[in-house]
Amino acid sequence: MRVAVVHEWLASHAGSEKVVEQILQLYPDADLFSLVDFLPPEQRDFIGHRSVTTSFIQQLPLSKRAFRQYLPLMPLAVEQFDLSDYDVVISSNHAVAKGVLTAPHQLHISYVHTPIRYAWDLQHQYLQQAGLERGLKGALTRLILHYLRLWDTTSANRVDQFVANSHFIKQRVWRAYRRPATVIYPPVDISRFEWQHPRENFYLTVSRFVPYKRVDLTVAAFNQLGLPLVVIGDGSDWSRIKAMAGSNIRLLGQQPDSAVADYMQRCKGFIFPAEEDFGITPVEAQAAGAPVIAFGRGGVAETVIHGQTGILFPDQTVDSLVQAVKSFEMGMYELNRDNLRHQAEKFSIECFRSQFRDCVEQTYTSFLQSHPLE
């Protein structure tokens, strides 16, 4: 098979890029397409020897710093990629990548991290957080999002096989596109964690400091509890979170992967208050032997077993998190480290590679049978 991999943008080696990394490992001769490529040199190893084919957005003014501002142009840009030389196109989609144009004889498989959040179920939250609820700029933004929804729905017809990163996203795919999807969980590198390390008396959360991650909820809860908390990460909410944090809370800022692993291996428990599409850090915490205390909606409801590998609290509120931590402190749940590690192993890199390879091969075989070559 001649394979092309299409990703929205390459700006960091984060969650969706780790999926792309494993797809490229499975198909070492695949070519890589991305709207923009601004990966720093120290993060480029995962794309190997490949050159990246980019779109016209790469050359637009200020694109390196603010390429996301060109979102209205991205549907047009992704449609300009010439993929006519490939048998199989694999798109890695959380915005527009699935909108590439393919011919009838080409198989298009789209791995969906999420349908474009701010155009669908999170539109009102996005407008509120961006201060765009009123005024001319707000009205223009609503018009752009309306256009994106129309294009997003139409371009779903260009995909032959959807793959969702969780059952939670499978439901979103159905809601947005009325299309079924196969669930293959993202790869998590659990091999870098030691799960039998002695535990210490502090809780941990690792997150970007942006509103929907709800770091503020964790900090407010631990201000009330008075228990030691370590917070790793940074972002636009840094100043507000720092102003909130009591003396029992340590803000460490961004840390290297080795430091994150070390804290996960030593913490008493891992706090995860966000509603995420999948959520890699709760799986990493379980791999490191740390019980997870998480808001019980989104992908984490599929990765954490309530009462066995963690506690899922029902409401995204301070009181609900406080009660969950108190239950954990009182020993109401027996959370065995071996169970934690066993659960994490279900989301390993090896599991992802095996399942994704089988999905592509089976889908391609069926596709060839239903599209015989002339």
C-alpha positions as a LaTeX table, in Angstrom:
\begin{tabular}{lrrr}
\hline
Residue & $x$ (\AA) & $y$ (\AA) & $z$ (\AA) \\
\hline
Met1 & 0.00 & 0.00 & 0.00 \\
Arg2 & 1.11 & 3.53 & $-0.74$ \\
Val3 & 0.09 & 5.45 & 2.38 \\
Ala4 & $-0.34$ & 9.17 & 3.08 \\
Val5 & $-0.83$ & 10.47 & 6.63 \\
Val6 & $-2.59$ & 13.83 & 7.02 \\
His7 & $-2.39$ & 15.76 & 10.29 \\
Glu8 & $-3.83$ & 19.21 & 11.04 \\
Trp9 & $-0.77$ & 21.00 & 12.32 \\
Leu10 & 2.65 & 20.13 & 13.68 \\
Ala11 & 3.55 & 22.52 & 16.48 \\
Ser12 & 4.44 & 20.19 & 19.35 \\
His13 & 4.84 & 16.51 & 20.16 \\
Ala14 & 1.67 & 16.14 & 22.25 \\
Gly15 & $-1.31$ & 13.77 & 22.42 \\
Ser16 & $-2.49$ & 13.64 & 18.81 \\
Glu17 & 1.08 & 13.72 & 17.51 \\
Lys18 & 1.83 & 10.61 & 19.56 \\
Val19 & $-0.89$ & 8.83 & 17.61 \\
Val20 & 0.68 & 10.04 & 14.36 \\
Glu21 & 4.06 & 8.84 & 15.61 \\
Gln22 & 2.79 & 5.28 & 16.00 \\
Ile23 & 1.01 & 5.33 & 12.63 \\
Leu24 & 4.29 & 6.39 & 11.01 \\
Gln25 & 6.04 & 3.54 & 12.82 \\
Leu26 & 3.50 & 1.12 & 11.35 \\
Tyr27 & 3.94 & 2.56 & 7.84 \\
Pro28 & 7.59 & 3.69 & 7.62 \\
Asp29 & 7.30 & 4.59 & 3.94 \\
Ala30 & 4.24 & 6.80 & 4.43 \\
Asp31 & 4.38 & 10.45 & 3.40 \\
Leu32 & 3.28 & 13.12 & 5.86 \\
Phe33 & 1.05 & 16.12 & 5.14 \\
Ser34 & 0.23 & 18.94 & 7.56 \\
Leu35 & $-1.32$ & 22.40 & 7.19 \\
Val36 & 1.73 & 23.86 & 8.94 \\
Asp37 & 4.96 & 22.48 & 10.33 \\
Phe38 & 6.51 & 24.47 & 13.16 \\
Leu39 & 7.91 & 21.60 & 15.19 \\
Pro40 & 11.01 & 22.67 & 17.13 \\
Pro41 & 14.18 & 20.72 & 16.24 \\
Glu42 & 14.26 & 18.84 & 19.54 \\
Gln43 & 10.76 & 17.40 & 18.93 \\
Arg44 & 11.15 & 16.26 & 15.31 \\
Asp45 & 12.53 & 12.77 & 15.90 \\
Phe46 & 9.12 & 11.11 & 15.67 \\
Ile47 & 8.65 & 12.07 & 12.00 \\
Gly48 & 11.93 & 10.39 & 11.10 \\
His49 & 13.56 & 11.12 & 7.75 \\
Arg50 & 10.39 & 12.51 & 6.18 \\
Ser51 & 9.91 & 15.93 & 4.73 \\
Val52 & 6.49 & 17.36 & 5.53 \\
Thr53 & 4.23 & 18.68 & 2.78 \\
Thr54 & 2.54 & 21.81 & 4.11 \\
Ser55 & $-0.24$ & 24.12 & 2.88 \\
Phe56 & $-0.25$ & 27.78 & 1.87 \\
Ile57 & $-1.01$ & 28.70 & 5.50 \\
Gln58 & 2.65 & 27.96 & 6.29 \\
Gln59 & 3.62 & 31.09 & 4.30 \\
Leu60 & 0.97 & 33.49 & 5.62 \\
Pro61 & 1.98 & 36.43 & 7.87 \\
Leu62 & 2.47 & 35.56 & 11.57 \\
Ser63 & 1.51 & 31.94 & 10.90 \\
Lys64 & 4.23 & 30.52 & 13.13 \\
Arg65 & 2.89 & 32.34 & 16.17 \\
Ala66 & $-0.82$ & 32.47 & 15.34 \\
Phe67 & $-1.64$ & 29.83 & 12.71 \\
Arg68 & $-4.85$ & 28.91 & 14.59 \\
Gln69 & $-6.20$ & 32.35 & 13.69 \\
Tyr70 & $-6.38$ & 31.12 & 10.10 \\
Leu71 & $-9.01$ & 28.52 & 11.02 \\
Pro72 & $-11.53$ & 29.91 & 8.47 \\
Leu73 & $-9.00$ & 29.17 & 5.69 \\
Met74 & $-8.16$ & 25.65 & 6.86 \\
Pro75 & $-10.96$ & 23.81 & 5.01 \\
Leu76 & $-9.76$ & 25.38 & 1.76 \\
Ala77 & $-6.13$ & 24.66 & 2.61 \\
Val78 & $-6.59$ & 20.97 & 3.40 \\
Glu79 & $-8.47$ & 20.46 & 0.13 \\
Gln80 & $-5.40$ & 21.58 & $-1.83$ \\
Phe81 & $-3.27$ & 18.58 & $-0.89$ \\
Asp82 & $-2.72$ & 16.36 & $-3.95$ \\
Leu83 & $-3.05$ & 12.81 & $-2.65$ \\
Ser84 & $-3.68$ & 11.14 & $-5.99$ \\
Asp85 & $-0.57$ & 8.92 & $-5.78$ \\
Tyr86 & $-1.72$ & 6.98 & $-2.70$ \\
Asp87 & $-3.78$ & 3.84 & $-2.14$ \\
Val88 & $-4.66$ & 4.64 & 1.48 \\
Val89 & $-5.06$ & 8.03 & 3.15 \\
Ile90 & $-5.05$ & 8.14 & 6.97 \\
Ser91 & $-6.18$ & 11.44 & 8.46 \\
Ser92 & $-5.54$ & 12.37 & 12.09 \\
Asn93 & $-8.47$ & 14.67 & 12.78 \\
His94 & $-9.52$ & 17.09 & 15.49 \\
Ala95 & $-10.39$ & 19.97 & 13.17 \\
Val96 & $-10.21$ & 19.68 & 9.36 \\
Ala97 & $-7.82$ & 16.86 & 8.35 \\
Lys98 & $-10.63$ & 14.51 & 7.33 \\
Gly99 & $-11.66$ & 17.02 & 4.64 \\
Val100 & $-8.91$ & 16.01 & 2.20 \\
Leu101 & $-10.06$ & 15.14 & $-1.32$ \\
Thr102 & $-9.64$ & 11.55 & $-2.47$ \\
Ala103 & $-10.65$ & 9.57 & $-5.55$ \\
Pro104 & $-13.09$ & 6.62 & $-5.64$ \\
His105 & $-10.25$ & 4.10 & $-5.83$ \\
Gln106 & $-8.57$ & 5.45 & $-2.67$ \\
Leu107 & $-9.39$ & 4.32 & 0.86 \\
His108 & $-9.71$ & 7.12 & 3.44 \\
Ile109 & $-9.52$ & 6.14 & 7.12 \\
Ser110 & $-9.94$ & 8.98 & 9.62 \\
Tyr111 & $-8.70$ & 8.63 & 13.20 \\
Val112 & $-10.86$ & 11.12 & 15.09 \\
His113 & $-9.52$ & 12.66 & 18.28 \\
Thr114 & $-12.75$ & 14.68 & 18.36 \\
Pro115 & $-15.11$ & 16.41 & 15.95 \\
Ile116 & $-14.13$ & 20.07 & 15.96 \\
Arg117 & $-15.10$ & 20.99 & 19.53 \\
Tyr118 & $-15.64$ & 24.72 & 19.28 \\
Ala119 & $-17.95$ & 24.35 & 16.28 \\
Trp120 & $-20.18$ & 21.70 & 17.90 \\
Asp121 & $-21.05$ & 21.01 & 21.54 \\
Leu122 & $-18.52$ & 23.43 & 23.05 \\
Gln123 & $-19.45$ & 26.45 & 20.91 \\
His124 & $-21.19$ & 28.39 & 23.69 \\
Gln125 & $-18.40$ & 27.65 & 26.19 \\
Tyr126 & $-15.80$ & 28.77 & 23.62 \\
Leu127 & $-17.63$ & 32.04 & 22.88 \\
Gln128 & $-18.03$ & 32.78 & 26.58 \\
Gln129 & $-14.38$ & 32.11 & 27.42 \\
Ala130 & $-13.21$ & 34.19 & 24.45 \\
Gly131 & $-15.51$ & 37.10 & 25.33 \\
Leu132 & $-17.36$ & 36.76 & 22.02 \\
Glu133 & $-20.93$ & 36.42 & 23.24 \\
Arg134 & $-21.98$ & 39.83 & 21.88 \\
Gly135 & $-20.97$ & 42.47 & 19.38 \\
Leu136 & $-19.91$ & 42.44 & 15.75 \\
Lys137 & $-16.86$ & 40.26 & 16.36 \\
Gly138 & $-19.02$ & 37.74 & 18.21 \\
Ala139 & $-21.56$ & 37.68 & 15.39 \\
Leu140 & $-18.80$ & 37.13 & 12.81 \\
Thr141 & $-17.35$ & 34.29 & 14.90 \\
Arg142 & $-20.76$ & 32.62 & 15.08 \\
Leu143 & $-21.08$ & 32.91 & 11.31 \\
Ile144 & $-17.65$ & 31.31 & 10.82 \\
Leu145 & $-18.53$ & 28.46 & 13.19 \\
His146 & $-21.81$ & 27.94 & 11.35 \\
Tyr147 & $-19.89$ & 27.66 & 8.08 \\
Leu148 & $-17.44$ & 25.22 & 9.70 \\
Arg149 & $-20.28$ & 22.98 & 10.89 \\
Leu150 & $-21.73$ & 22.83 & 7.39 \\
Trp151 & $-18.34$ & 22.03 & 5.85 \\
Asp152 & $-17.51$ & 19.56 & 8.64 \\
Thr153 & $-20.73$ & 17.62 & 8.06 \\
Thr154 & $-20.28$ & 17.60 & 4.29 \\
Ser155 & $-16.64$ & 16.53 & 4.44 \\
Ala156 & $-17.57$ & 13.56 & 6.65 \\
Asn157 & $-18.88$ & 11.95 & 3.46 \\
Arg158 & $-15.30$ & 11.83 & 2.17 \\
Val159 & $-14.32$ & 9.31 & 4.84 \\
Asp160 & $-14.69$ & 5.56 & 4.23 \\
Gln161 & $-13.93$ & 4.41 & 7.78 \\
Phe162 & $-14.03$ & 6.41 & 11.02 \\
Val163 & $-11.91$ & 5.36 & 13.98 \\
Ala164 & $-12.63$ & 7.08 & 17.31 \\
Asn165 & $-10.20$ & 7.39 & 20.20 \\
Ser166 & $-12.86$ & 6.42 & 22.77 \\
His167 & $-16.50$ & 5.42 & 23.04 \\
Phe168 & $-17.12$ & 8.98 & 24.22 \\
Ile169 & $-15.82$ & 10.30 & 20.88 \\
Lys170 & $-17.63$ & 7.53 & 19.00 \\
Gln171 & $-20.86$ & 9.06 & 20.35 \\
Arg172 & $-19.74$ & 12.52 & 19.24 \\
Val173 & $-18.96$ & 11.21 & 15.75 \\
Trp174 & $-22.46$ & 9.78 & 15.54 \\
Arg175 & $-24.00$ & 12.99 & 16.86 \\
Ala176 & $-22.12$ & 15.20 & 14.38 \\
Tyr177 & $-21.99$ & 12.99 & 11.28 \\
Arg178 & $-24.46$ & 10.12 & 11.84 \\
Arg179 & $-21.64$ & 7.71 & 11.01 \\
Pro180 & $-20.50$ & 4.64 & 12.99 \\
Ala181 & $-16.92$ & 4.43 & 14.21 \\
Thr182 & $-14.53$ & 1.74 & 15.41 \\
Val183 & $-12.93$ & 2.51 & 18.80 \\
Ile184 & $-9.14$ & 2.20 & 19.09 \\
Tyr185 & $-7.69$ & 3.87 & 22.16 \\
Pro186 & $-4.61$ & 6.12 & 21.72 \\
Pro187 & $-1.17$ & 4.70 & 22.53 \\
Val188 & 0.24 & 5.38 & 26.00 \\
Asp189 & 3.90 & 4.71 & 26.74 \\
Ile190 & 3.41 & 2.84 & 30.00 \\
Ser191 & 6.90 & 1.28 & 29.87 \\
Arg192 & 8.50 & 4.45 & 31.24 \\
Phe193 & 6.73 & 4.13 & 34.62 \\
Glu194 & 7.65 & 2.08 & 37.69 \\
Trp195 & 4.48 & 1.19 & 39.61 \\
Gln196 & 5.95 & $-0.31$ & 42.80 \\
His197 & 7.69 & 2.84 & 44.05 \\
Pro198 & 6.96 & 3.85 & 47.69 \\
Arg199 & 4.14 & 6.42 & 47.88 \\
Glu200 & 4.54 & 9.80 & 49.57 \\
Asn201 & 2.05 & 12.13 & 51.24 \\
Phe202 & 1.05 & 14.45 & 48.40 \\
Tyr203 & $-1.48$ & 14.52 & 45.58 \\
Leu204 & $-0.62$ & 15.42 & 42.00 \\
Thr205 & $-2.28$ & 17.01 & 39.00 \\
Val206 & $-0.67$ & 17.55 & 35.59 \\
Ser207 & $-2.42$ & 19.84 & 33.13 \\
Arg208 & $-2.33$ & 22.78 & 30.79 \\
Phe209 & $-3.67$ & 25.86 & 32.55 \\
Val210 & $-6.64$ & 26.55 & 30.30 \\
Pro211 & $-10.26$ & 26.95 & 31.47 \\
Tyr212 & $-11.76$ & 23.63 & 30.40 \\
Lys213 & $-9.00$ & 21.67 & 32.18 \\
Arg214 & $-10.47$ & 22.96 & 35.50 \\
Val215 & $-7.20$ & 23.28 & 37.38 \\
Asp216 & $-9.02$ & 25.99 & 39.36 \\
Leu217 & $-11.45$ & 23.36 & 40.67 \\
Thr218 & $-8.58$ & 21.19 & 41.94 \\
Val219 & $-6.85$ & 24.13 & 43.62 \\
Ala220 & $-10.08$ & 25.34 & 45.26 \\
Ala221 & $-10.81$ & 21.84 & 46.57 \\
Phe222 & $-7.34$ & 21.41 & 48.06 \\
Asn223 & $-7.47$ & 24.88 & 49.59 \\
Gln224 & $-10.51$ & 23.59 & 51.45 \\
Leu225 & $-8.99$ & 20.19 & 52.25 \\
Gly226 & $-5.62$ & 21.59 & 53.36 \\
Leu227 & $-3.84$ & 18.51 & 51.95 \\
Pro228 & $-0.52$ & 18.78 & 50.08 \\
Leu229 & $-0.92$ & 19.14 & 46.30 \\
Val230 & 1.71 & 19.38 & 43.54 \\
Val231 & 0.59 & 21.05 & 40.31 \\
Ile232 & 2.62 & 20.58 & 37.10 \\
Gly233 & 1.88 & 22.60 & 33.97 \\
Asp234 & 1.40 & 26.13 & 32.70 \\
Gly235 & $-0.80$ & 28.11 & 30.36 \\
Ser236 & $-3.01$ & 31.15 & 30.02 \\
Asp237 & $-4.60$ & 30.66 & 33.46 \\
Trp238 & $-1.27$ & 30.64 & 35.32 \\
Ser239 & $-1.66$ & 34.00 & 37.07 \\
Arg240 & $-5.21$ & 33.27 & 38.21 \\
Ile241 & $-4.31$ & 29.80 & 39.52 \\
Lys242 & $-1.21$ & 31.11 & 41.30 \\
Ala243 & $-3.28$ & 33.78 & 43.03 \\
Met244 & $-5.75$ & 31.12 & 44.22 \\
Ala245 & $-3.24$ & 28.58 & 45.56 \\
Gly246 & $-2.80$ & 28.22 & 49.32 \\
Ser247 & 0.42 & 27.38 & 51.15 \\
Asn248 & $-0.28$ & 23.63 & 50.87 \\
Ile249 & $-0.12$ & 23.82 & 47.07 \\
Arg250 & 3.14 & 23.80 & 45.05 \\
Leu251 & 3.04 & 25.10 & 41.48 \\
Leu252 & 6.03 & 23.69 & 39.59 \\
Gly253 & 5.27 & 25.01 & 36.11 \\
Gln254 & 6.14 & 22.96 & 33.05 \\
Gln255 & 8.38 & 19.97 & 33.81 \\
Pro256 & 10.25 & 17.44 & 31.62 \\
Asp257 & 8.71 & 14.00 & 31.11 \\
Ser258 & 11.21 & 12.42 & 33.50 \\
Ala259 & 10.10 & 14.72 & 36.33 \\
Val260 & 6.41 & 14.07 & 35.61 \\
Ala261 & 7.05 & 10.32 & 35.76 \\
Asp262 & 8.92 & 10.70 & 39.04 \\
Tyr263 & 6.08 & 12.62 & 40.69 \\
Met264 & 3.49 & 10.15 & 39.38 \\
Gln265 & 5.47 & 7.25 & 40.83 \\
Arg266 & 5.60 & 8.89 & 44.26 \\
Cys267 & 2.24 & 10.65 & 44.65 \\
Lys268 & $-0.53$ & 9.41 & 46.92 \\
Gly269 & $-3.17$ & 9.99 & 44.25 \\
Phe270 & $-3.67$ & 11.69 & 40.89 \\
Ile271 & $-6.37$ & 14.35 & 40.46 \\
Phe272 & $-8.13$ & 14.77 & 37.10 \\
Pro273 & $-11.12$ & 17.17 & 37.11 \\
Ala274 & $-11.52$ & 17.75 & 33.35 \\
Glu275 & $-13.96$ & 16.27 & 30.86 \\
Glu276 & $-11.58$ & 14.96 & 28.20 \\
Asp277 & $-12.01$ & 13.09 & 24.94 \\
Phe278 & $-9.65$ & 10.39 & 26.21 \\
Gly279 & $-7.15$ & 11.69 & 28.77 \\
Ile280 & $-3.64$ & 10.23 & 28.63 \\
Thr281 & $-2.44$ & 11.37 & 32.07 \\
Pro282 & $-4.93$ & 9.22 & 34.06 \\
Val283 & $-3.65$ & 6.15 & 32.19 \\
Glu284 & $-0.05$ & 7.20 & 32.85 \\
Ala285 & $-0.86$ & 7.67 & 36.55 \\
Gln286 & $-2.31$ & 4.15 & 36.75 \\
Ala287 & 0.79 & 2.81 & 34.99 \\
Ala288 & 2.82 & 4.52 & 37.71 \\
Gly289 & 0.72 & 2.90 & 40.46 \\
Ala290 & $-1.12$ & 6.08 & 41.41 \\
Pro291 & $-4.88$ & 5.84 & 42.07 \\
Val292 & $-6.89$ & 8.35 & 40.04 \\
Ile293 & $-9.57$ & 10.66 & 41.43 \\
Ala294 & $-11.39$ & 12.01 & 38.39 \\
Phe295 & $-14.57$ & 13.64 & 37.16 \\
Gly296 & $-16.55$ & 10.70 & 35.87 \\
Arg297 & $-17.42$ & 11.91 & 32.38 \\
Gly298 & $-15.61$ & 11.67 & 29.06 \\
Gly299 & $-12.87$ & 9.25 & 28.18 \\
Val300 & $-11.71$ & 8.78 & 31.78 \\
Ala301 & $-14.90$ & 6.82 & 32.50 \\
Glu302 & $-13.49$ & 4.20 & 30.11 \\
Thr303 & $-9.93$ & 4.15 & 31.45 \\
Val304 & $-10.48$ & 4.30 & 35.23 \\
Ile305 & $-12.49$ & 1.57 & 37.00 \\
His306 & $-14.43$ & 3.14 & 39.86 \\
Gly307 & $-13.58$ & 1.49 & 43.16 \\
Gln308 & $-10.76$ & $-0.59$ & 41.67 \\
Thr309 & $-8.25$ & 1.76 & 40.05 \\
Gly310 & $-9.67$ & 5.09 & 41.17 \\
Ile311 & $-12.67$ & 7.13 & 42.25 \\
Leu312 & $-14.97$ & 8.83 & 39.74 \\
Phe313 & $-16.80$ & 11.78 & 41.29 \\
Pro314 & $-20.20$ & 12.61 & 39.77 \\
Asp315 & $-20.25$ & 16.41 & 39.52 \\
Gln316 & $-17.65$ & 18.85 & 38.20 \\
Thr317 & $-17.76$ & 20.87 & 41.43 \\
Val318 & $-15.46$ & 21.60 & 44.35 \\
Asp319 & $-17.77$ & 19.81 & 46.81 \\
Ser320 & $-17.89$ & 16.66 & 44.69 \\
Leu321 & $-14.08$ & 16.50 & 44.42 \\
Val322 & $-13.67$ & 17.24 & 48.15 \\
Gln323 & $-15.98$ & 14.37 & 49.05 \\
Ala324 & $-14.11$ & 11.99 & 46.71 \\
Val325 & $-10.74$ & 12.86 & 48.29 \\
Lys326 & $-12.17$ & 12.47 & 51.79 \\
Ser327 & $-13.51$ & 9.01 & 50.85 \\
Phe328 & $-10.07$ & 8.11 & 49.54 \\
Glu329 & $-8.38$ & 9.41 & 52.70 \\
Met330 & $-10.71$ & 7.32 & 54.87 \\
Gly331 & $-9.74$ & 4.16 & 52.97 \\
Met332 & $-13.21$ & 3.44 & 51.67 \\
Tyr333 & $-11.75$ & 1.89 & 48.50 \\
Glu334 & $-9.08$ & $-0.79$ & 48.16 \\
Leu335 & $-7.05$ & 0.26 & 45.13 \\
Asn336 & $-4.45$ & $-2.40$ & 44.40 \\
Arg337 & $-1.33$ & $-1.33$ & 42.48 \\
Asp338 & $-1.26$ & $-4.51$ & 40.42 \\
Asn339 & $-4.82$ & $-3.75$ & 39.28 \\
Leu340 & $-3.75$ & $-0.22$ & 38.37 \\
Arg341 & $-0.88$ & $-1.44$ & 36.22 \\
His342 & $-3.00$ & $-4.17$ & 34.61 \\
Gln343 & $-5.62$ & $-1.60$ & 33.65 \\
Ala344 & $-2.99$ & 0.72 & 32.14 \\
Glu345 & $-1.59$ & $-2.11$ & 30.01 \\
Lys346 & $-4.85$ & $-2.18$ & 28.03 \\
Phe347 & $-3.81$ & 1.18 & 26.51 \\
Ser348 & $-0.20$ & 0.37 & 25.66 \\
Ile349 & 1.61 & 1.25 & 22.44 \\
Glu350 & 1.62 & $-2.44$ & 21.49 \\
Cys351 & $-2.17$ & $-2.67$ & 21.83 \\
Phe352 & $-2.66$ & 0.41 & 19.66 \\
Arg353 & $-0.32$ & $-0.82$ & 16.92 \\
Ser354 & $-1.92$ & $-4.26$ & 16.77 \\
Gln355 & $-5.48$ & $-2.95$ & 16.69 \\
Phe356 & $-4.79$ & $-0.14$ & 14.22 \\
Arg357 & $-2.84$ & $-2.39$ & 11.85 \\
Asp358 & $-5.65$ & $-4.95$ & 11.89 \\
Cys359 & $-8.24$ & $-2.23$ & 11.28 \\
Val360 & $-6.38$ & $-0.83$ & 8.26 \\
Glu361 & $-5.66$ & $-4.23$ & 6.74 \\
Gln362 & $-9.21$ & $-5.54$ & 7.18 \\
Thr363 & $-10.76$ & $-2.32$ & 5.92 \\
Tyr364 & $-8.42$ & $-2.22$ & 2.91 \\
Thr365 & $-9.19$ & $-5.85$ & 2.02 \\
Ser366 & $-12.93$ & $-5.18$ & 2.19 \\
Phe367 & $-12.48$ & $-1.98$ & 0.20 \\
Leu368 & $-10.64$ & $-3.78$ & $-2.60$ \\
Gln369 & $-13.33$ & $-6.45$ & $-2.74$ \\
Ser370 & $-16.05$ & $-3.83$ & $-3.12$ \\
His371 & $-13.97$ & $-1.66$ & $-5.52$ \\
Pro372 & $-12.38$ & $-4.16$ & $-7.93$ \\
Leu373 & $-9.66$ & $-2.74$ & $-10.12$ \\
Glu374 & $-10.58$ & $-2.32$ & $-13.77$ \\
\hline
\end{tabular}
